[in-house]
Coordinates of C-alpha atoms in Angstrom, one line a residue:
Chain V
X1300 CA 12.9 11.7 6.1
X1301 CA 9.8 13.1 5.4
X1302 CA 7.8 11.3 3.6
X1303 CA 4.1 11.9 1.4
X1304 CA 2.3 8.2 1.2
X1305 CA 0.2 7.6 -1.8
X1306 CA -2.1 4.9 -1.4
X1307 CA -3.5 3.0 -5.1
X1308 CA -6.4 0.2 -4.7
X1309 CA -8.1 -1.7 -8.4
X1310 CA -11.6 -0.5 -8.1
X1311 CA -14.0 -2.1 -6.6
X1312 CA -16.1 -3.7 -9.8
X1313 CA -12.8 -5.3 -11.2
X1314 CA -11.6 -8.2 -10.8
X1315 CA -8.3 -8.5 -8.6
X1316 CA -6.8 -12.6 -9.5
X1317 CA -3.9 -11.6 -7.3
X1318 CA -6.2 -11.1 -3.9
X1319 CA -8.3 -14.0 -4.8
X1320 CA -5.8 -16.4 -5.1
X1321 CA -4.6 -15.5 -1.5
X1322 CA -7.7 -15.5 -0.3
X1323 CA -8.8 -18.9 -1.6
X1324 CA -5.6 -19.5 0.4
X1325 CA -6.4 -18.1 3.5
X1326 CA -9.4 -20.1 3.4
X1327 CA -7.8 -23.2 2.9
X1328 CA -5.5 -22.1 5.6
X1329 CA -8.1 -22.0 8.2
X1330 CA -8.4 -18.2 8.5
X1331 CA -12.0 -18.5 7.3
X1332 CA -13.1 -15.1 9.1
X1333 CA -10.9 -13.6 5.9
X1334 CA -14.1 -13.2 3.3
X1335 CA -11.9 -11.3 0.6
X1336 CA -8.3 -10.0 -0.4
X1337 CA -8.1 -6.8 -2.5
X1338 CA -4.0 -6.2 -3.1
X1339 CA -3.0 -2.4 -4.3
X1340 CA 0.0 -0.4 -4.0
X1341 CA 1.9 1.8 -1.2
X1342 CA 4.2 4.6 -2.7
X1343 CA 6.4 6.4 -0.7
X1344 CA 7.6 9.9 -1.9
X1345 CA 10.8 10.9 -0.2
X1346 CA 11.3 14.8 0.4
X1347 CA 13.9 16.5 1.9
X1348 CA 12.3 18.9 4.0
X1349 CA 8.5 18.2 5.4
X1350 CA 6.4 18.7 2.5
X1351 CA 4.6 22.4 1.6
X1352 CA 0.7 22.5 0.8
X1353 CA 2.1 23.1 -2.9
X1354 CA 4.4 19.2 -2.4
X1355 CA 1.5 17.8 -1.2
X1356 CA -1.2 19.0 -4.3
X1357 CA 1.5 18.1 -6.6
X1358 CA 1.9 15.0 -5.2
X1359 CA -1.9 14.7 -5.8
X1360 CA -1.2 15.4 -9.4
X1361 CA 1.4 12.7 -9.2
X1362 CA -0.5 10.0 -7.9
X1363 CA -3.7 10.6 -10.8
X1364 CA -1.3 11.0 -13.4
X1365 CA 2.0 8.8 -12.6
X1366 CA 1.5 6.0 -9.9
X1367 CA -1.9 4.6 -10.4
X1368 CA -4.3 3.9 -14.0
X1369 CA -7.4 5.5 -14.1
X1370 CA -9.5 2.9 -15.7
X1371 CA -8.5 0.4 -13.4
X1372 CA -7.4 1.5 -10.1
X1373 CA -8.0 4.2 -7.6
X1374 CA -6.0 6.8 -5.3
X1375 CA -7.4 6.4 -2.0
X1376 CA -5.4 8.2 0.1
X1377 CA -2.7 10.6 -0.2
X1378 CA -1.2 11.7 3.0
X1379 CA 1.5 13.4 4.8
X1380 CA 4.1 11.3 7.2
X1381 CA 7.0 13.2 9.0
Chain B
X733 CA -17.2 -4.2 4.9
X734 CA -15.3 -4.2 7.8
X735 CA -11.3 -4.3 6.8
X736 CA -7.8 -4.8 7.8
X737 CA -5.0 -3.2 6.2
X738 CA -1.7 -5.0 6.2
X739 CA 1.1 -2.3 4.4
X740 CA 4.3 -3.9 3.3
X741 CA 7.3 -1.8 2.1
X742 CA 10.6 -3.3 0.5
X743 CA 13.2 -3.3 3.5
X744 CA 14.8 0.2 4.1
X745 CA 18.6 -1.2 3.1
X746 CA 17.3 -2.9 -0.3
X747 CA 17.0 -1.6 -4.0
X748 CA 13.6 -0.9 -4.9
X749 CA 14.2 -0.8 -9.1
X750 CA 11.0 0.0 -9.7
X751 CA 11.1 2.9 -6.9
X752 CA 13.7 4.2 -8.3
X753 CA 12.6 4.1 -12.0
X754 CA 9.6 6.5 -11.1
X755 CA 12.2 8.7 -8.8
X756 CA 14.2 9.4 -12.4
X757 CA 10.8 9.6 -14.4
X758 CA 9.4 12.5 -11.7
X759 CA 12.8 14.6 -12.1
X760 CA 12.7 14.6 -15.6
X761 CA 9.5 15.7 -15.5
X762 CA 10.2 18.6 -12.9
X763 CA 8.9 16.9 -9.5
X764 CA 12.3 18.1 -8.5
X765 CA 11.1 17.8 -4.6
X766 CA 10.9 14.1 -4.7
X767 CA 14.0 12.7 -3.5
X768 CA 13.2 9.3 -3.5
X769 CA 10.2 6.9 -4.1
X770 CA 9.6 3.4 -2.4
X771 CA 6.6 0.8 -3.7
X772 CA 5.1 -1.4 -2.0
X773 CA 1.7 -3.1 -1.2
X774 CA -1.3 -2.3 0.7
X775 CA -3.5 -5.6 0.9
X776 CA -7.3 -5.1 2.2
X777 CA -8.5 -8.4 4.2
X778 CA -12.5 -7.9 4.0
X779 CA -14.4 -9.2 7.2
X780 CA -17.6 -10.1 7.3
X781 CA -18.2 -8.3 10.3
X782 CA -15.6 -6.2 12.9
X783 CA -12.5 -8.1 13.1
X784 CA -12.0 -8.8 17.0
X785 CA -9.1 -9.0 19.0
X786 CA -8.2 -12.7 17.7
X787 CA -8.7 -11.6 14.3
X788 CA -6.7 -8.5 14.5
X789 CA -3.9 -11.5 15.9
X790 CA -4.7 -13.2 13.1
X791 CA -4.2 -10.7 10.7
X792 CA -0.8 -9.8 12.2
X793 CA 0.2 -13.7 12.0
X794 CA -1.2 -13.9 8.2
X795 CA 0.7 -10.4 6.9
X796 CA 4.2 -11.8 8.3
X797 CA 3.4 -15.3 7.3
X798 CA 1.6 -15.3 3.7
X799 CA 1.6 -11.5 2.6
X800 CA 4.9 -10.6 3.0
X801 CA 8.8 -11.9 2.5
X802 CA 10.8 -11.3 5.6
X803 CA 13.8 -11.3 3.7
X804 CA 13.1 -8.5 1.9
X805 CA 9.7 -6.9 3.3
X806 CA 8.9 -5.2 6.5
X807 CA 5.4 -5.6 7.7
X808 CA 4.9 -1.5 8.6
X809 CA 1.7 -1.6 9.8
X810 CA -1.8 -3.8 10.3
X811 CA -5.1 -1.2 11.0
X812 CA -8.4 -2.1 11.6
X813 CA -10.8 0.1 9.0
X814 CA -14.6 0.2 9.7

């Protein structure tokens, strides 16, 4: 199925608890090559047929206004997978 | 900073609530196009300089071991981002 990926990230300047508890983790782990953790969101839109250049700016629309907050997080990709 | 991207997505046969609570939201709101939406994580690991080989091993190791659930996760991909 055709699929639009929309990719969401916190911004850089905020704090993200959830990545650095796993990469306090990772350190204690051993993996000490892993300097930081940043965790975000993946969102699969499902489409029926392989999206049109009018799916995929709405699906930019989408991904500002629905799947990711403004003041805290960022859309940093939003791309097309058949 | 050098980075590696692990994505996860909920497994393909498992209900994703939340998925599907944007999928109703976006057809109310007209997004009729979207079928279906799937959430799941993308989690940076921040190098301190470009991940080799071993690390890119490492990384695969680390995203089935600590940042994902096999029971209910796939690991869908681990990339190397300059």
């Amino acid at each position: 199925m055709p699929k639009i990926i929309v990719e969401v990230m916190p911004k850089a300047d905020l704090l993200d608890p959830a990545g650095k508890a796993v990469a306090s983790a990772l350190q204690r782990k051993g993996h000490k090559a892993v300097a930081n953790v940043r965790i975000g969101k993946r969102i699969e839109l499902h489409y029926q047929s392989t999206p049109t250049e009018q799916d995929i700016e709405e699906a930019k629309q989408i991904a500002a206004d629905f799947l990711s907050n403004g003041v805290i997080e960022d859309v940093v990709s939003v791309t097309v997978e058949n």
